[in-house]
CSV table of C-alpha atoms and ligand atoms in Angstrom, one decimal:
chain,number,residue,atom,x,y,z
A,1,MET,CA,181.8,-150.0,186.5
A,2,LYS,CA,180.3,-152.9,184.6
A,3,ARG,CA,182.6,-155.3,182.8
A,4,ILE,CA,180.7,-156.6,179.8
A,5,LEU,CA,181.0,-159.5,177.4
A,6,VAL,CA,178.9,-159.5,174.2
A,7,THR,CA,178.6,-162.8,172.4
A,8,GLY,CA,177.5,-162.8,168.7
A,9,ALA,CA,178.8,-159.2,168.6
A,10,LEU,CA,179.0,-159.2,164.7
A,11,GLY,CA,175.3,-160.0,164.3
A,12,GLN,CA,172.4,-157.6,163.7
A,13,ILE,CA,171.9,-156.6,167.3
A,14,GLY,CA,175.6,-156.8,168.3
A,15,SER,CA,176.7,-154.5,165.5
A,16,GLU,CA,174.7,-151.6,167.2
A,17,LEU,CA,174.7,-152.8,170.8
A,18,VAL,CA,178.5,-153.0,171.2
A,19,PRO,CA,179.2,-149.3,170.1
A,20,ALA,CA,176.3,-148.2,172.3
A,21,LEU,CA,177.6,-150.1,175.3
A,22,ARG,CA,181.1,-148.8,174.7
A,23,ARG,CA,179.8,-145.2,174.6
A,24,LYS,CA,178.0,-145.7,177.8
A,25,TYR,CA,180.4,-147.9,179.9
A,26,GLY,CA,183.8,-147.2,178.2
A,27,SER,CA,185.4,-149.2,175.3
A,28,ASP,CA,187.8,-151.1,177.6
A,29,ASN,CA,184.9,-152.3,179.7
A,30,VAL,CA,183.0,-154.0,176.8
A,31,VAL,CA,184.5,-157.1,175.3
A,32,ALA,CA,183.0,-158.0,171.9
A,33,SER,CA,183.2,-161.6,170.8
A,34,ASP,CA,182.1,-163.7,167.9
A,35,ILE,CA,182.8,-167.1,166.4
A,36,ARG,CA,184.0,-165.2,163.3
A,37,VAL,CA,187.1,-163.1,163.1
A,38,ILE,CA,186.5,-159.4,162.5
A,39,ARG,CA,187.8,-156.4,160.8
A,40,ARG,CA,188.2,-153.9,163.6
A,41,GLU,CA,185.9,-151.3,162.0
A,42,GLN,CA,183.0,-153.7,162.0
A,43,ILE,CA,182.1,-152.9,165.7
A,44,GLY,CA,182.8,-149.2,165.9
A,45,GLY,CA,186.0,-148.0,167.3
A,46,ASP,CA,188.6,-149.8,169.5
A,47,GLY,CA,187.9,-152.1,172.3
A,48,PRO,CA,188.7,-155.7,173.2
A,49,PHE,CA,187.6,-158.5,170.8
A,50,GLU,CA,187.8,-162.3,171.3
A,51,VAL,CA,187.1,-165.1,168.8
A,52,LEU,CA,184.8,-167.2,170.9
A,53,ASP,CA,182.6,-170.3,170.4
A,54,CYS,CA,180.0,-170.1,173.2
A,55,THR,CA,179.4,-173.8,173.0
A,56,HIS,CA,182.9,-174.4,174.3
A,57,LEU,CA,182.6,-174.0,178.1
A,58,ARG,CA,186.3,-173.8,179.0
A,59,GLU,CA,186.9,-171.1,176.3
A,60,LEU,CA,183.9,-169.1,177.6
A,61,LEU,CA,185.0,-169.5,181.3
A,62,GLU,CA,188.6,-168.4,180.4
A,63,VAL,CA,187.4,-165.2,178.6
A,64,VAL,CA,185.0,-164.3,181.4
A,65,ARG,CA,187.7,-164.8,184.1
A,66,ARG,CA,190.5,-163.1,182.1
A,67,HIS,CA,188.4,-160.0,181.5
A,68,HIS,CA,186.7,-160.0,184.9
A,69,ILE,CA,183.3,-160.0,183.3
A,70,ASP,CA,180.2,-159.3,185.4
A,71,THR,CA,177.6,-159.0,182.7
A,72,VAL,CA,177.0,-161.1,179.5
A,73,PHE,CA,174.8,-160.0,176.7
A,74,HIS,CA,174.3,-163.3,175.0
A,75,LEU,CA,173.3,-162.7,171.4
A,76,ALA,CA,175.0,-165.7,169.6
A,77,ALA,CA,172.2,-167.7,167.9
A,78,LEU,CA,170.8,-168.8,164.6
A,79,LEU,CA,167.8,-166.9,163.4
A,80,SER,CA,164.4,-168.4,162.4
A,81,ALA,CA,164.8,-169.2,158.7
A,82,VAL,CA,168.4,-170.5,159.0
A,83,ALA,CA,167.3,-172.5,162.1
A,84,GLU,CA,164.5,-174.1,160.1
A,85,GLU,CA,167.1,-175.2,157.4
A,86,LYS,CA,169.4,-176.6,160.0
A,87,PRO,CA,167.3,-177.4,163.1
A,88,GLN,CA,169.9,-179.8,164.8
A,89,VAL,CA,172.6,-177.1,164.4
A,90,ALA,CA,170.2,-174.5,165.7
A,91,TRP,CA,169.5,-176.5,168.8
A,92,GLY,CA,173.2,-177.0,169.4
A,93,VAL,CA,174.1,-173.3,169.0
A,94,ASN,CA,171.0,-171.7,170.5
A,95,MET,CA,170.5,-174.0,173.5
A,96,GLY,CA,174.1,-175.3,173.8
A,97,GLY,CA,175.4,-171.8,173.8
A,98,LEU,CA,172.9,-170.4,176.3
A,99,TYR,CA,173.3,-173.4,178.7
A,100,ARG,CA,177.1,-172.8,178.8
A,101,VAL,CA,176.7,-169.0,179.3
A,102,LEU,CA,174.3,-169.7,182.2
A,103,GLU,CA,176.7,-172.3,183.7
A,104,VAL,CA,179.6,-169.8,183.5
A,105,ALA,CA,177.3,-167.1,184.9
A,106,ARG,CA,176.4,-169.4,187.8
A,107,GLN,CA,180.1,-170.1,188.6
A,108,THR,CA,181.3,-166.5,188.2
A,109,ARG,CA,178.2,-164.6,189.4
A,110,CYS,CA,177.6,-162.8,186.1
A,111,ALA,CA,174.3,-161.2,185.1
A,112,VAL,CA,172.9,-162.5,181.8
A,113,PHE,CA,170.8,-160.8,179.1
A,114,PHE,CA,169.0,-163.2,176.8
A,115,PRO,CA,167.2,-162.0,173.7
A,116,SER,CA,163.9,-163.9,173.3
A,117,SER,CA,161.6,-163.1,170.3
A,118,ILE,CA,158.0,-163.0,169.1
A,119,GLY,CA,159.2,-166.3,167.6
A,120,ALA,CA,158.6,-167.8,171.1
A,121,PHE,CA,154.8,-167.7,170.3
A,122,GLY,CA,153.0,-170.1,168.0
A,123,PRO,CA,149.8,-170.7,166.0
A,124,GLY,CA,147.8,-171.1,169.1
A,125,THR,CA,148.8,-167.8,170.7
A,126,PRO,CA,146.3,-164.9,170.6
A,127,LYS,CA,147.6,-162.9,167.6
A,128,ASP,CA,146.4,-159.4,168.4
A,129,LEU,CA,148.0,-157.6,171.4
A,130,THR,CA,149.6,-160.9,172.4
A,131,PRO,CA,149.6,-160.9,176.2
A,132,GLN,CA,152.8,-161.0,178.3
A,133,ASP,CA,151.6,-164.3,179.8
A,134,THR,CA,149.9,-166.6,177.3
A,135,VAL,CA,150.1,-169.9,175.3
A,136,GLN,CA,153.5,-170.5,173.9
A,137,ARG,CA,153.6,-173.5,171.5
A,138,PRO,CA,155.9,-172.5,168.7
A,139,ASN,CA,156.2,-174.9,165.7
A,140,THR,CA,159.6,-173.8,164.6
A,141,MET,CA,163.0,-174.8,166.0
A,142,TYR,CA,163.9,-171.2,166.5
A,143,GLY,CA,160.7,-170.7,168.6
A,144,VAL,CA,161.4,-173.9,170.5
A,145,THR,CA,164.9,-172.6,171.4
A,146,LYS,CA,163.4,-169.2,172.4
A,147,VAL,CA,160.7,-170.7,174.7
A,148,SER,CA,163.3,-173.1,176.2
A,149,GLY,CA,165.7,-170.3,176.6
A,150,GLU,CA,163.2,-168.2,178.5
A,151,LEU,CA,162.4,-171.2,180.8
A,152,LEU,CA,166.1,-172.0,181.3
A,153,CYS,CA,166.9,-168.4,182.3
A,154,ASP,CA,164.0,-168.4,184.7
A,155,TYR,CA,165.3,-171.7,186.2
A,156,TYR,CA,168.9,-170.4,186.6
A,157,HIS,CA,167.5,-167.3,188.4
A,158,GLN,CA,165.2,-169.2,190.7
A,159,ARG,CA,167.5,-172.2,191.4
A,160,PHE,CA,170.9,-170.6,191.5
A,161,GLY,CA,170.2,-166.8,191.9
A,162,VAL,CA,171.7,-165.9,188.5
A,163,ASP,CA,170.6,-162.4,187.5
A,164,THR,CA,169.0,-163.3,184.2
A,165,ARG,CA,166.9,-160.9,182.2
A,166,GLY,CA,165.6,-160.6,178.7
A,167,VAL,CA,163.0,-159.2,176.3
A,168,ARG,CA,160.9,-160.7,173.4
A,169,PHE,CA,162.1,-158.7,170.4
A,170,PRO,CA,159.9,-158.2,167.3
A,171,GLY,CA,161.5,-158.1,163.9
A,172,LEU,CA,164.5,-155.7,164.1
A,173,ILE,CA,165.5,-153.2,161.5
A,174,SER,CA,169.0,-151.9,161.2
A,175,TYR,CA,171.0,-150.1,158.6
A,176,VAL,CA,174.3,-151.2,160.2
A,177,ALA,CA,174.3,-155.0,159.7
A,178,PRO,CA,173.2,-156.9,156.6
A,179,PRO,CA,170.1,-159.2,156.9
A,180,GLY,CA,171.1,-162.4,158.6
A,181,GLY,CA,168.7,-165.2,157.8
A,182,GLY,CA,165.6,-164.0,159.6
A,183,THR,CA,162.0,-164.2,158.5
A,184,THR,CA,161.5,-160.5,159.2
A,185,ASP,CA,164.6,-159.5,157.2
A,186,TYR,CA,162.5,-158.5,154.2
A,187,ALA,CA,162.1,-155.3,156.2
A,188,VAL,CA,165.8,-154.7,156.0
A,189,GLU,CA,166.4,-156.0,152.4
A,190,ILE,CA,163.6,-153.7,151.1
A,191,PHE,CA,165.5,-150.6,152.1
A,192,HIS,CA,168.7,-151.7,150.4
A,193,ALA,CA,166.7,-152.6,147.2
A,194,ALA,CA,164.7,-149.4,147.3
A,195,ILE,CA,167.9,-147.3,147.3
A,196,ARG,CA,169.9,-149.4,144.9
A,197,HIS,CA,167.2,-150.5,142.4
A,198,GLN,CA,163.9,-148.7,143.2
A,199,ARG,CA,162.3,-152.1,143.2
A,200,TYR,CA,162.1,-155.1,145.5
A,201,THR,CA,160.8,-158.7,145.3
A,202,CYS,CA,159.3,-159.6,148.7
A,203,PHE,CA,159.4,-163.1,150.1
A,204,LEU,CA,156.4,-162.6,152.4
A,205,ASP,CA,152.8,-162.0,151.3
A,206,ARG,CA,151.8,-158.3,151.0
A,207,ASP,CA,149.3,-158.6,153.9
A,208,THR,CA,151.6,-160.3,156.4
A,209,CYS,CA,151.4,-158.1,159.5
A,210,LEU,CA,154.3,-158.4,161.9
A,211,ASP,CA,155.6,-156.5,165.0
A,212,MET,CA,158.7,-154.6,164.2
A,213,MET,CA,161.2,-152.3,165.9
A,214,TYR,CA,164.0,-150.0,164.8
A,215,MET,CA,167.4,-151.1,166.2
A,216,PRO,CA,168.1,-147.9,168.3
A,217,ASP,CA,164.9,-148.8,170.3
A,218,ALA,CA,166.0,-152.4,170.6
A,219,VAL,CA,169.4,-151.3,172.0
A,220,ARG,CA,167.6,-149.0,174.5
A,221,ALA,CA,165.3,-151.9,175.6
A,222,THR,CA,168.3,-154.1,176.1
A,223,VAL,CA,170.2,-151.6,178.2
A,224,GLY,CA,167.0,-150.6,180.0
A,225,VAL,CA,166.0,-154.0,181.2
A,226,MET,CA,169.5,-154.7,182.4
A,227,GLU,CA,169.6,-151.4,184.4
A,228,ALA,CA,166.1,-151.8,185.8
A,229,ASP,CA,165.6,-152.1,189.6
A,230,ALA,CA,165.5,-155.8,190.1
A,231,THR,CA,163.0,-155.5,193.0
A,232,LYS,CA,160.4,-154.2,190.5
A,233,LEU,CA,160.8,-157.1,188.0
A,234,GLU,CA,158.0,-159.6,187.9
A,235,HIS,CA,158.7,-160.9,184.4
A,236,ARG,CA,162.5,-161.2,184.3
A,237,ASN,CA,163.3,-163.1,181.1
A,238,ALA,CA,160.8,-162.4,178.4
A,239,PHE,CA,159.3,-158.9,178.5
A,240,ASN,CA,157.2,-158.2,175.4
A,241,VAL,CA,158.5,-155.0,173.9
A,242,ALA,CA,156.8,-153.4,171.0
A,243,ALA,CA,157.1,-150.3,168.8
A,244,MET,CA,155.1,-150.7,165.6
A,245,ASN,CA,153.6,-153.3,163.3
A,246,PHE,CA,153.0,-153.2,159.6
A,247,THR,CA,152.6,-155.3,156.4
A,248,PRO,CA,155.1,-155.3,153.5
A,249,GLU,CA,152.5,-153.4,151.5
A,250,ARG,CA,152.3,-150.7,154.2
A,251,LEU,CA,156.1,-150.4,154.5
A,252,ALA,CA,156.4,-150.1,150.7
A,253,GLU,CA,153.8,-147.2,150.8
A,254,GLU,CA,155.9,-145.4,153.4
A,255,ILE,CA,159.1,-145.9,151.4
A,256,ARG,CA,157.3,-144.6,148.3
A,257,LEU,CA,156.8,-141.2,150.0
A,258,HIS,CA,160.6,-140.9,149.9
A,259,ILE,CA,161.3,-142.8,146.6
A,260,PRO,CA,158.4,-142.1,144.2
A,261,GLY,CA,157.7,-145.0,141.9
A,262,PHE,CA,159.3,-147.6,144.2
A,263,ALA,CA,157.9,-150.9,143.0
A,264,VAL,CA,157.4,-154.1,145.0
A,265,ASP,CA,156.4,-157.5,143.6
A,266,TYR,CA,155.7,-160.7,145.7
A,267,GLN,CA,157.3,-164.1,145.3
A,268,VAL,CA,156.3,-165.9,148.6
A,269,ASP,CA,158.8,-168.2,150.2
A,270,PRO,CA,156.5,-170.9,151.7
A,271,VAL,CA,158.9,-171.7,154.6
A,272,ARG,CA,159.3,-168.1,155.8
A,273,GLN,CA,155.6,-167.4,155.1
A,274,SER,CA,154.7,-170.3,157.3
A,275,ILE,CA,157.0,-169.1,160.0
A,276,ALA,CA,155.6,-165.5,159.8
A,277,ASP,CA,152.0,-166.8,159.9
A,278,SER,CA,152.7,-168.5,163.2
A,279,TRP,CA,153.8,-165.3,164.9
A,280,PRO,CA,151.6,-162.5,166.4
A,281,ASN,CA,150.4,-159.4,164.6
A,282,SER,CA,151.0,-157.1,167.6
A,283,LEU,CA,152.2,-157.4,171.2
A,284,ASP,CA,150.9,-156.1,174.5
A,285,ASP,CA,154.0,-154.6,176.1
A,286,SER,CA,152.3,-153.1,179.2
A,287,ALA,CA,154.4,-155.2,181.6
A,288,ALA,CA,157.7,-153.7,180.3
A,289,ARG,CA,156.2,-150.2,180.5
A,290,GLU,CA,155.0,-150.7,184.1
A,291,GLU,CA,157.9,-152.7,185.5
A,292,TRP,CA,160.9,-150.8,184.0
A,293,GLY,CA,159.5,-147.8,182.0
A,294,TRP,CA,159.8,-149.1,178.5
A,295,VAL,CA,158.7,-146.6,175.8
A,296,PRO,CA,159.6,-146.8,172.1
A,297,GLU,CA,160.9,-143.7,170.3
A,298,TYR,CA,160.5,-144.8,166.6
A,299,ASP,CA,157.4,-145.5,164.6
A,300,LEU,CA,157.0,-146.5,161.0
A,301,GLU,CA,157.3,-142.9,159.7
A,302,THR,CA,160.4,-141.9,161.7
A,303,MET,CA,162.1,-145.3,161.3
A,304,THR,CA,161.6,-145.1,157.5
A,305,ARG,CA,163.0,-141.6,157.3
A,306,ASP,CA,166.0,-142.4,159.4
A,307,MET,CA,166.7,-145.7,157.8
A,308,LEU,CA,166.7,-144.3,154.3
A,309,GLU,CA,168.9,-141.3,155.3
A,310,LYS,CA,171.5,-143.4,157.2
A,311,LEU,CA,171.5,-146.4,154.7
A,312,ARG,CA,171.9,-144.0,151.7
A,313,ALA,CA,174.9,-142.3,153.4
A,314,LYS,CA,176.4,-145.8,154.2
A,315,LEU,CA,175.9,-147.2,150.7
A,316,THR,CA,177.3,-144.1,149.0
A,317,GLY,CA,180.2,-144.0,151.4
A,318,ASP,CA,179.2,-140.7,153.1
A,319,GLY,CA,178.1,-142.4,156.3
B,1,LIG,C1,164.0,-163.6,162.7
B,1,LIG,N1,164.7,-161.3,163.1
B,1,LIG,O1,163.4,-163.2,161.8
B,1,LIG,C2,164.5,-162.6,163.8
B,1,LIG,C3,163.4,-162.3,164.8
B,1,LIG,C4,161.0,-161.9,165.3
B,1,LIG,C5,162.0,-162.3,164.3
B,1,LIG,O2,163.5,-163.2,165.9
B,1,LIG,O3,164.3,-164.8,162.9
C-alpha cells in the first residue's frame, strides 16, 4: 500500500486531493502537511497531519522517514498573482521547496508528483491548442518556477532515477477551498458572489479566454498520472491536461441560467490581466490521452451546475 505525503495540503488542490487519496488508500496512509496549522475538519476526516516547511530539508527528511513515505504529492507553492507581488519569496518557496523534495526523494527513493501549470507557457507560445512540446518562455516568476520545476523533475528522473511525474493544470475551480491568489481565481470568486450578492466585479476583461478545469477532474488527473504504467510515459513531468475553456462573459452567461439577473461588471487588474494575456487560450492534451488515458468528466455546463449546488449547500451550512 502507498504511503503518501501531501505538502501544501491546505491549499486549493490539497483540500480536495487529501480526502480523495484517503478514500482510495486509507486515511492512515496519507499524511497531510502544510506550513500552516489546521483545524482538523479542514482536510476531511481523520488522518495524520504535520506542520512542515518544505524549504527545511532536515524537517522534510524526518517526516518522510518517520512515516515511511514512498510518494510525495508536492503542492506547496505561491500562485501566479501572489508570486508576482513577491517574486523573490516565490522563487524561494516554489524552487527551494521543490529542490528539497527532490533531494529527499533521491535519498529515500520516493516518487514525486509536481503540479505544473499553463503558467509555464508565455507570450511566444502558440495560444490555441497549445502543443505538448513547444516554446516555453514565460514572463512571470510563477511561470519561471513552473518551467524550471518541469526541467528539474526531468533531471532528477534522468540523472538519479527518481520517479517524477506531473501535469500542467489549467485554472482550477473548487467549492471547497477559498481563492488563493491566482489569476484564474475570478472563476471561483464569481460563484461565491453570484450566490451571496447576485453580482460580481471581475478583475479580468470579459473576453479573456483561459483553459479551466473542475477540481474533481484535476484530482483524477493527479491520481491517474501517478498510477500510470511508467513504461508508457514519454512526457513524464508536464502533461497538458484540459477540460474546458471560457471567458468571464461566457461563464457569467452559464451562471445566469441558474441565477437569473446575475450581473457582472469589469474592473481590470492590469497585473493579473497581463499574466492571463500571456497564457494559452486552449491546450492540446492528446499526449495525456494517449500515454495514460486522460479524459475529463466535467464541462462548463456540468461544472457550473455542480459548483452552484455544492457551494450553496456549503455557504448555507447544509453541505
Ligand atoms: C494561478 N490557479 O492562477 C493558478 C493556475 C493556470 C493558473 O496556475 O496562478
